[in-house]
N, CA, C and O atoms as a MOPAC input file, in Angstrom:
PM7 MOZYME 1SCF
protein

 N   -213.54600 1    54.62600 1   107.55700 1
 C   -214.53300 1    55.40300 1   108.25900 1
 C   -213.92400 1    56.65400 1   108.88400 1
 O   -214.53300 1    57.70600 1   109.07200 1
 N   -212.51600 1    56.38700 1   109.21400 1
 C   -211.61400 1    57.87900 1   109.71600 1
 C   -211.92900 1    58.93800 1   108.45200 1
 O   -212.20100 1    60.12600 1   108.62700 1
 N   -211.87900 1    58.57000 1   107.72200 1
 C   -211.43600 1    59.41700 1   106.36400 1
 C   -212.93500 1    60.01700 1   106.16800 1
 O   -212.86300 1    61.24100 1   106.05900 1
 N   -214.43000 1    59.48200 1   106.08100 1
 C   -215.33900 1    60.14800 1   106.21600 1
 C   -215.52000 1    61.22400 1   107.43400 1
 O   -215.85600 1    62.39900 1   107.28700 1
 N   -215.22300 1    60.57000 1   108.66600 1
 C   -215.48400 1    61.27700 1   109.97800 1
 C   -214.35600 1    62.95800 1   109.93700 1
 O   -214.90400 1    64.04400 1   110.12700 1
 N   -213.17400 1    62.88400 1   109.73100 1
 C   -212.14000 1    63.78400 1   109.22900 1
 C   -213.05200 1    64.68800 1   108.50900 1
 O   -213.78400 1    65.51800 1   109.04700 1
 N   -212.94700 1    64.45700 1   107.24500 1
 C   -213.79200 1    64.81900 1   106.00400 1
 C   -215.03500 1    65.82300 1   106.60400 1
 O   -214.98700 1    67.05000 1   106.52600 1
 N   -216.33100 1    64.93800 1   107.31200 1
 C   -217.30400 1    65.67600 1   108.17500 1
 C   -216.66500 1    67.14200 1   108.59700 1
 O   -216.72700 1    68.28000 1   108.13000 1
 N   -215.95000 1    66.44700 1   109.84600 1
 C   -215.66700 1    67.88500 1   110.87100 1
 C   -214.45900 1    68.88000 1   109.62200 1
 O   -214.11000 1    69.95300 1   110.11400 1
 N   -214.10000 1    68.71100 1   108.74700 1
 C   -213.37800 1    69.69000 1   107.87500 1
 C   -214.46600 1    70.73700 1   107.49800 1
 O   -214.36900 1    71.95900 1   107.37900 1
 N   -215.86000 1    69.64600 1   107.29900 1
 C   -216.77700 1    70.89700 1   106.34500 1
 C   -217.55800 1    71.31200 1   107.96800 1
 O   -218.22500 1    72.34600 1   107.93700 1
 N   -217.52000 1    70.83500 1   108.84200 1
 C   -218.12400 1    71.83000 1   109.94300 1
 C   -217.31200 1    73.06500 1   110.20200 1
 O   -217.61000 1    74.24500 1   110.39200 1
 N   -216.04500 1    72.31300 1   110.13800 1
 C   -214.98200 1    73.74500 1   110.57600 1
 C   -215.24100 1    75.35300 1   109.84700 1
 O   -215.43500 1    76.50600 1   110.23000 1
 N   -215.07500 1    74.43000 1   108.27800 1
 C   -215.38700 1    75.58000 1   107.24500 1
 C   -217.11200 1    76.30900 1   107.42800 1
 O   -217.37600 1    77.48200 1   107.16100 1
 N   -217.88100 1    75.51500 1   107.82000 1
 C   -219.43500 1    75.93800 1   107.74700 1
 C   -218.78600 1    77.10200 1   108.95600 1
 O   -218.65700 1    78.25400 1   108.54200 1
 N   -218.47000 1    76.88000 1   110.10400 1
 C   -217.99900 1    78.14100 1   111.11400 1
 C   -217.25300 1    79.05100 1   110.48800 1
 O   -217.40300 1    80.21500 1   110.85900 1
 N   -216.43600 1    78.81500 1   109.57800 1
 C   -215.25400 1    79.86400 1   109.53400 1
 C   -215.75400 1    80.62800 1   108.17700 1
 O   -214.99500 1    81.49600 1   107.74400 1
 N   -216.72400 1    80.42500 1   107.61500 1
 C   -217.48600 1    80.62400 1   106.52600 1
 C   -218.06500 1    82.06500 1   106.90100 1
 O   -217.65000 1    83.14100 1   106.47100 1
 N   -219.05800 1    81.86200 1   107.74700 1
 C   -219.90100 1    83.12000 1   108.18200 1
 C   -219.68900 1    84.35200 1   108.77700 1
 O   -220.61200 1    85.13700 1   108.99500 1
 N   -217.99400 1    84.67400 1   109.18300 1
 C   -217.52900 1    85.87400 1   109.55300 1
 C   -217.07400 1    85.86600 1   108.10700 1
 O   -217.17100 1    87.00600 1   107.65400 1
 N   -216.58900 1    84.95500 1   107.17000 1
 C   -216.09800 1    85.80600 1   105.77900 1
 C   -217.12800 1    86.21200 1   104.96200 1
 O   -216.65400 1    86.63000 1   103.90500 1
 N   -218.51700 1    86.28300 1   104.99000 1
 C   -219.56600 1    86.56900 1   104.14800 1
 C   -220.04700 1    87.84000 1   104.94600 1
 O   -220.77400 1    88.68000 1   104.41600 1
 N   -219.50900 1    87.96000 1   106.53000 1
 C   -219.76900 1    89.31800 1   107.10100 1
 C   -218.70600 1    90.44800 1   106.65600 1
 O   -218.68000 1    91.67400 1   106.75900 1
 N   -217.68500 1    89.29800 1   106.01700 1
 C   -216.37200 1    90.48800 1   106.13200 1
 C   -216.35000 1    90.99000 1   104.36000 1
 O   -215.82000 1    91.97500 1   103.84600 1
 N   -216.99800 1    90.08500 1   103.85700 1
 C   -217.04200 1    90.57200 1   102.28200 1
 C   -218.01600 1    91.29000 1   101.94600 1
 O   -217.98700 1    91.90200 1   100.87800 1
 N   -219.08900 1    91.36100 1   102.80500 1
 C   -220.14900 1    92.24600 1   102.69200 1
 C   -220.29600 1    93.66200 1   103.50300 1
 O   -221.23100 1    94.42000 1   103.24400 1
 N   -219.35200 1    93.96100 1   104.46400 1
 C   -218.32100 1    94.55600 1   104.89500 1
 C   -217.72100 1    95.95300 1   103.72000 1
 O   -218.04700 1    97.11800 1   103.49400 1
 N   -216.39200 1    94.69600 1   103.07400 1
 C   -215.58200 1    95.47500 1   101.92700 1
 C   -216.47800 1    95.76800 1   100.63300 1
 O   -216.01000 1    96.57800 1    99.83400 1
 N   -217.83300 1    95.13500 1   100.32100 1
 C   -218.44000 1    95.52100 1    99.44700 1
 C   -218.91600 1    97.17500 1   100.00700 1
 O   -218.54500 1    98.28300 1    99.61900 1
 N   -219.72700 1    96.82900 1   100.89700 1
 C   -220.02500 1    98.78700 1   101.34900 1
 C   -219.08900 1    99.50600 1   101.33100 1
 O   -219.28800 1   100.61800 1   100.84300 1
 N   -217.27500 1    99.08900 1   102.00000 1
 C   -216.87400 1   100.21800 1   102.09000 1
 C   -216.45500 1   100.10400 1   100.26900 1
 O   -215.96500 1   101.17000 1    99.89700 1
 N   -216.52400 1    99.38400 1    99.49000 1
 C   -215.71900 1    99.93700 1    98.04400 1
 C   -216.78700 1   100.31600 1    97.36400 1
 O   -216.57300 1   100.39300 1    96.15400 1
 N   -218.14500 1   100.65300 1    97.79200 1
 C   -218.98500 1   101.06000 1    97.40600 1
 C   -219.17700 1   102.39000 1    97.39200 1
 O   -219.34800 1   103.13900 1    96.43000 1
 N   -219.11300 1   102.72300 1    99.07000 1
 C   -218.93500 1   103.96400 1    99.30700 1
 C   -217.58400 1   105.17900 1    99.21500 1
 O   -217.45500 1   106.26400 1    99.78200 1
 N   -216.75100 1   104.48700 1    98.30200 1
 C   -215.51600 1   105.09900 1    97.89600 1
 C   -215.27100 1   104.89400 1    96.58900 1
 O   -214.14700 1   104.82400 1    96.09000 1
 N   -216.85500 1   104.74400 1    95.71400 1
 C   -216.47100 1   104.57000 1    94.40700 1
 C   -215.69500 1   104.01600 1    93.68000 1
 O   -215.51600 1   104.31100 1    92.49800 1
 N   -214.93200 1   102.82500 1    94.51300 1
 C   -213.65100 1   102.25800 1    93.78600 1
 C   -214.09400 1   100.83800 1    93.79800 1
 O   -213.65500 1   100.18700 1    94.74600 1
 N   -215.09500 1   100.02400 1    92.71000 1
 C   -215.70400 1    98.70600 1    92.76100 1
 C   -214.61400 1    97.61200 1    93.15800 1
 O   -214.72300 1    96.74300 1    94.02300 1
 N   -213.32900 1    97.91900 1    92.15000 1
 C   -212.32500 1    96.83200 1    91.54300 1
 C   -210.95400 1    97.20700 1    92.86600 1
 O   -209.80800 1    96.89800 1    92.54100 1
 N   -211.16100 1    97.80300 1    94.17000 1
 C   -209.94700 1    97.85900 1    94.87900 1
 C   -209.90600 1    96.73900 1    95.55700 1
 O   -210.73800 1    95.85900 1    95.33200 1
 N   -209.01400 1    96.60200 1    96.42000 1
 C   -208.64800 1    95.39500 1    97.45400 1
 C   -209.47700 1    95.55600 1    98.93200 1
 O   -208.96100 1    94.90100 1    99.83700 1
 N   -210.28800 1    96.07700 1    99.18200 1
 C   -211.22100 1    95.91500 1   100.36400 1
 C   -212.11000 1    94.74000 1   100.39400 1
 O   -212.51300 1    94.33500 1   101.48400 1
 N   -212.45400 1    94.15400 1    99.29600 1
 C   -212.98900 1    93.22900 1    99.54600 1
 C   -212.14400 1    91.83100 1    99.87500 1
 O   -212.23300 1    91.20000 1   100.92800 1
 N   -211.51900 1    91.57700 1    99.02900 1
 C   -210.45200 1    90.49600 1    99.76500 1
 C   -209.84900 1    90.95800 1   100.94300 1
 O   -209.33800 1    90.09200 1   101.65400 1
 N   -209.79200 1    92.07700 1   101.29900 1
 C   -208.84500 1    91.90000 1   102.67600 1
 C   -210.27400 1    92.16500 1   103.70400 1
 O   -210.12300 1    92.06000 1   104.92100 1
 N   -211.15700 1    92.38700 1   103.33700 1
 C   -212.23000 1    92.69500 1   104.63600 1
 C   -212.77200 1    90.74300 1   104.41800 1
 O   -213.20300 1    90.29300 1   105.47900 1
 N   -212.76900 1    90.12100 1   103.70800 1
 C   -212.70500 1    88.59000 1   103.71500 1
 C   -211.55100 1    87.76200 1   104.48700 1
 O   -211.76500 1    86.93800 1   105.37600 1
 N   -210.58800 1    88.04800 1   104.10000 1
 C   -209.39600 1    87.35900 1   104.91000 1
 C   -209.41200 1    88.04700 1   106.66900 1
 O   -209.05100 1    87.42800 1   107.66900 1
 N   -209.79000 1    89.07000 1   106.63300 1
 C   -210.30800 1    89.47500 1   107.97700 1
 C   -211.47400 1    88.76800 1   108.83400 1
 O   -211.58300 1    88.22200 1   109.93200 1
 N   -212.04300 1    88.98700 1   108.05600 1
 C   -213.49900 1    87.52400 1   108.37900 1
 C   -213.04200 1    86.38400 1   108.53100 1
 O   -213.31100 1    85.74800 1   109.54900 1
 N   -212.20000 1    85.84500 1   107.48500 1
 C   -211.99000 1    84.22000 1   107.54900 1
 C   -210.92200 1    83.94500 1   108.82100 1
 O   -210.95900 1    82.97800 1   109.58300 1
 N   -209.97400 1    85.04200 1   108.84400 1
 C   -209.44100 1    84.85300 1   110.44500 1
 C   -209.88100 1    84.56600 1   111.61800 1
 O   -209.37500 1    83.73800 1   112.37600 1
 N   -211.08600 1    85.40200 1   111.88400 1
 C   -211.40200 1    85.44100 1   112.28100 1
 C   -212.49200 1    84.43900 1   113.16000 1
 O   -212.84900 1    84.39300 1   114.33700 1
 N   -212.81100 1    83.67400 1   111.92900 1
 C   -213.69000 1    82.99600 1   111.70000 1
 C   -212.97900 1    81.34300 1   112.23700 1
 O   -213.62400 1    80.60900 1   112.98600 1
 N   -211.78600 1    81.01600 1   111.78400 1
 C   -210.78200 1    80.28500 1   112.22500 1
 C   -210.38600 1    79.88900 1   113.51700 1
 O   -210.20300 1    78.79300 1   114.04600 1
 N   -210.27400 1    81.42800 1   114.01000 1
 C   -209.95800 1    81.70000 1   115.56100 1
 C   -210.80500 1    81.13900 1   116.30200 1
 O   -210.49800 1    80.39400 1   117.23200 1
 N   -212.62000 1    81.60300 1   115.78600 1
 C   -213.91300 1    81.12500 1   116.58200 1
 C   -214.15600 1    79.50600 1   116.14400 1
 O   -214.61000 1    78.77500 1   117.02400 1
 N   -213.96100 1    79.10900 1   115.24400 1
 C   -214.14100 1    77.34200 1   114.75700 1
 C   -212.76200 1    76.41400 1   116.18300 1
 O   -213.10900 1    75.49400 1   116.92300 1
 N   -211.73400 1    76.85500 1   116.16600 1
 C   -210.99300 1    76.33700 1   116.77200 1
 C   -211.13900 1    76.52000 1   118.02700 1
 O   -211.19500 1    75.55900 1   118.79400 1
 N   -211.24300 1    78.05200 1   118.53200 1
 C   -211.75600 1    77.64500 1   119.74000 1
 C   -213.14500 1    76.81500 1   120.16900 1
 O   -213.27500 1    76.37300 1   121.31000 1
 N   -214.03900 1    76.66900 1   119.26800 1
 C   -215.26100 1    75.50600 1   119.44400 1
 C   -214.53600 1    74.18300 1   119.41500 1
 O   -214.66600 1    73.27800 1   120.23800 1
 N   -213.58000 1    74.20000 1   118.12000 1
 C   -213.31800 1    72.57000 1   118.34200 1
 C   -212.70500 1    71.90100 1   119.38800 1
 O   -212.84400 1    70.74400 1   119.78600 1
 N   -211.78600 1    73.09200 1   119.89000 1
 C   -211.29200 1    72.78100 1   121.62700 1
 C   -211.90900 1    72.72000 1   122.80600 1
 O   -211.51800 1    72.18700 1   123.84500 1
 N   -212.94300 1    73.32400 1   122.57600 1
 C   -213.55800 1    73.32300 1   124.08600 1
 C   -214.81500 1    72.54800 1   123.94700 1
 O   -215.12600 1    71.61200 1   124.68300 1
 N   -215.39100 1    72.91900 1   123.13300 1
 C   -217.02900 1    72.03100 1   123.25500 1
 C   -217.16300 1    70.88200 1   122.03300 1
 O   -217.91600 1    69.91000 1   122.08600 1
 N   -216.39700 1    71.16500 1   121.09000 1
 C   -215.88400 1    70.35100 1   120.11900 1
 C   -217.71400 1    70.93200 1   118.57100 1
 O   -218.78500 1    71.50400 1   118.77300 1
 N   -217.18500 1    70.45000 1   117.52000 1
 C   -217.88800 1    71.26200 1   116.20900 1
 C   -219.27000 1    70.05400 1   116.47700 1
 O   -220.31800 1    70.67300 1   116.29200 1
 N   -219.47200 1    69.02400 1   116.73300 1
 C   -220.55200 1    67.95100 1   116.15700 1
 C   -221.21700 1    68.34900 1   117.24400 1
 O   -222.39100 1    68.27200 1   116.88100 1
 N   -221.20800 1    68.82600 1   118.63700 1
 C   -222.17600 1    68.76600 1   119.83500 1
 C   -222.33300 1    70.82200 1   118.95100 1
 O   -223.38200 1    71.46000 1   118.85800 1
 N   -221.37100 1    71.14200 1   118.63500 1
 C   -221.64300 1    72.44700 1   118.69500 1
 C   -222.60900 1    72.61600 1   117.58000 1
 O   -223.42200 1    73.52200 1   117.76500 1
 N   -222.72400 1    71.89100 1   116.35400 1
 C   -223.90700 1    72.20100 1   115.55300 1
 C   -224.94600 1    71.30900 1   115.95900 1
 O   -225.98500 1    71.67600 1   115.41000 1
 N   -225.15500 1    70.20100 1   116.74500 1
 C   -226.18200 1    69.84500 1   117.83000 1
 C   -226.63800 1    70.36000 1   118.22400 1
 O   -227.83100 1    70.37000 1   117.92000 1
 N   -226.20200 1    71.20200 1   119.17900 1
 C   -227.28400 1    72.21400 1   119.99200 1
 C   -227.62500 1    72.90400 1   119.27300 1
 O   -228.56600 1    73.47100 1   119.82800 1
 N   -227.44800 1    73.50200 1   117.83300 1
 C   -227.47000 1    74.55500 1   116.64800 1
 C   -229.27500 1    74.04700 1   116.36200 1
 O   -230.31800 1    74.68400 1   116.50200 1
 N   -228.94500 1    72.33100 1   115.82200 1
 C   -230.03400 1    72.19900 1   115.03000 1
 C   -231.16000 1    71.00600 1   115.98200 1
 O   -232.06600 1    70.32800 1   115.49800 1
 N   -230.65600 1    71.07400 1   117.61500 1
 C   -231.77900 1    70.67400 1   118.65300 1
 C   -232.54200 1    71.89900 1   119.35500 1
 O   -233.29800 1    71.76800 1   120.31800 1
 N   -232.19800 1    73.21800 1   118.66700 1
 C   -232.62700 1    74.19200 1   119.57900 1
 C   -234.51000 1    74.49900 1   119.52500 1
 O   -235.27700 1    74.38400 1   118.56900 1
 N   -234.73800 1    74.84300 1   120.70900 1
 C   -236.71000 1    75.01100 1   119.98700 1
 C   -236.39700 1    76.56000 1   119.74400 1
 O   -235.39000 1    77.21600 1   120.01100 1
 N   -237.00200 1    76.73800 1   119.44500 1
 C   -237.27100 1    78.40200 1   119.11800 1
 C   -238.44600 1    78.79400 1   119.56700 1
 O   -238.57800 1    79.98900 1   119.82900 1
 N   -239.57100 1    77.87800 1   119.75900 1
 C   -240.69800 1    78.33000 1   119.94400 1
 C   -241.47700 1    77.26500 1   121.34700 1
 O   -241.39000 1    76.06100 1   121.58700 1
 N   -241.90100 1    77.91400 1   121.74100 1
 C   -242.05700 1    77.14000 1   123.84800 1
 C   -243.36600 1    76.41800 1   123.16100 1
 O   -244.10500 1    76.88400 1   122.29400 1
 N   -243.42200 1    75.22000 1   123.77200 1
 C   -245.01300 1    74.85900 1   123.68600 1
 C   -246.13600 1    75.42400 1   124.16600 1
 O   -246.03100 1    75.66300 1   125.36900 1
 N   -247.46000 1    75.81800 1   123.56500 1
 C   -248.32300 1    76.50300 1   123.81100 1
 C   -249.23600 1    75.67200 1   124.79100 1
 O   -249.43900 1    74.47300 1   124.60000 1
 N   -249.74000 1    76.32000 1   125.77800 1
 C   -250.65300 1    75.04800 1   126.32200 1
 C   -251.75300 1    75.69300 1   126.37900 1
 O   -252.78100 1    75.12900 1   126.75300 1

């Protein structure tokens, strides 16, 4: 049951550290867009910039408030107040 529970919080970590690298590759796509150069290295390095980044923010969650309460409050949140 360690080995599932492990397993879990690996893919929470990655679900966090995921979403600054899809900011950071979409990022190096504009700038190699806007410099006419499709095939340069901005996109992997504006990704590994993201995924650092992204690392930095997963770990500090898993230290302080920890990843399972932190996508808890993610997917207990209301968005919308009750109408009365």
């Amino acid at each position: 049951m360690k080995f599932i529970a492990g397993f879990v919080h690996a893919l929470q970590w990655l679900a966090i550290a995921a979403s600054p690298s899809l900011v950071g590759a979409f990022i190096g796509v504009i700038i190699s867009l806007q410099s006419e150069q499709i095939y340069s290295n901005m996109v992997p390095l504006w990704t590994a910039v993201g995924f650092i980044a992204g690392a930095f923010w997963a770990e500090h969650l898993r230290k302080t408030i920890g990843l399972s309460y932190f996508f808890g409050r993610l997917l207990g949140a209301r968005d919308l107040p009750k109408n009365k």
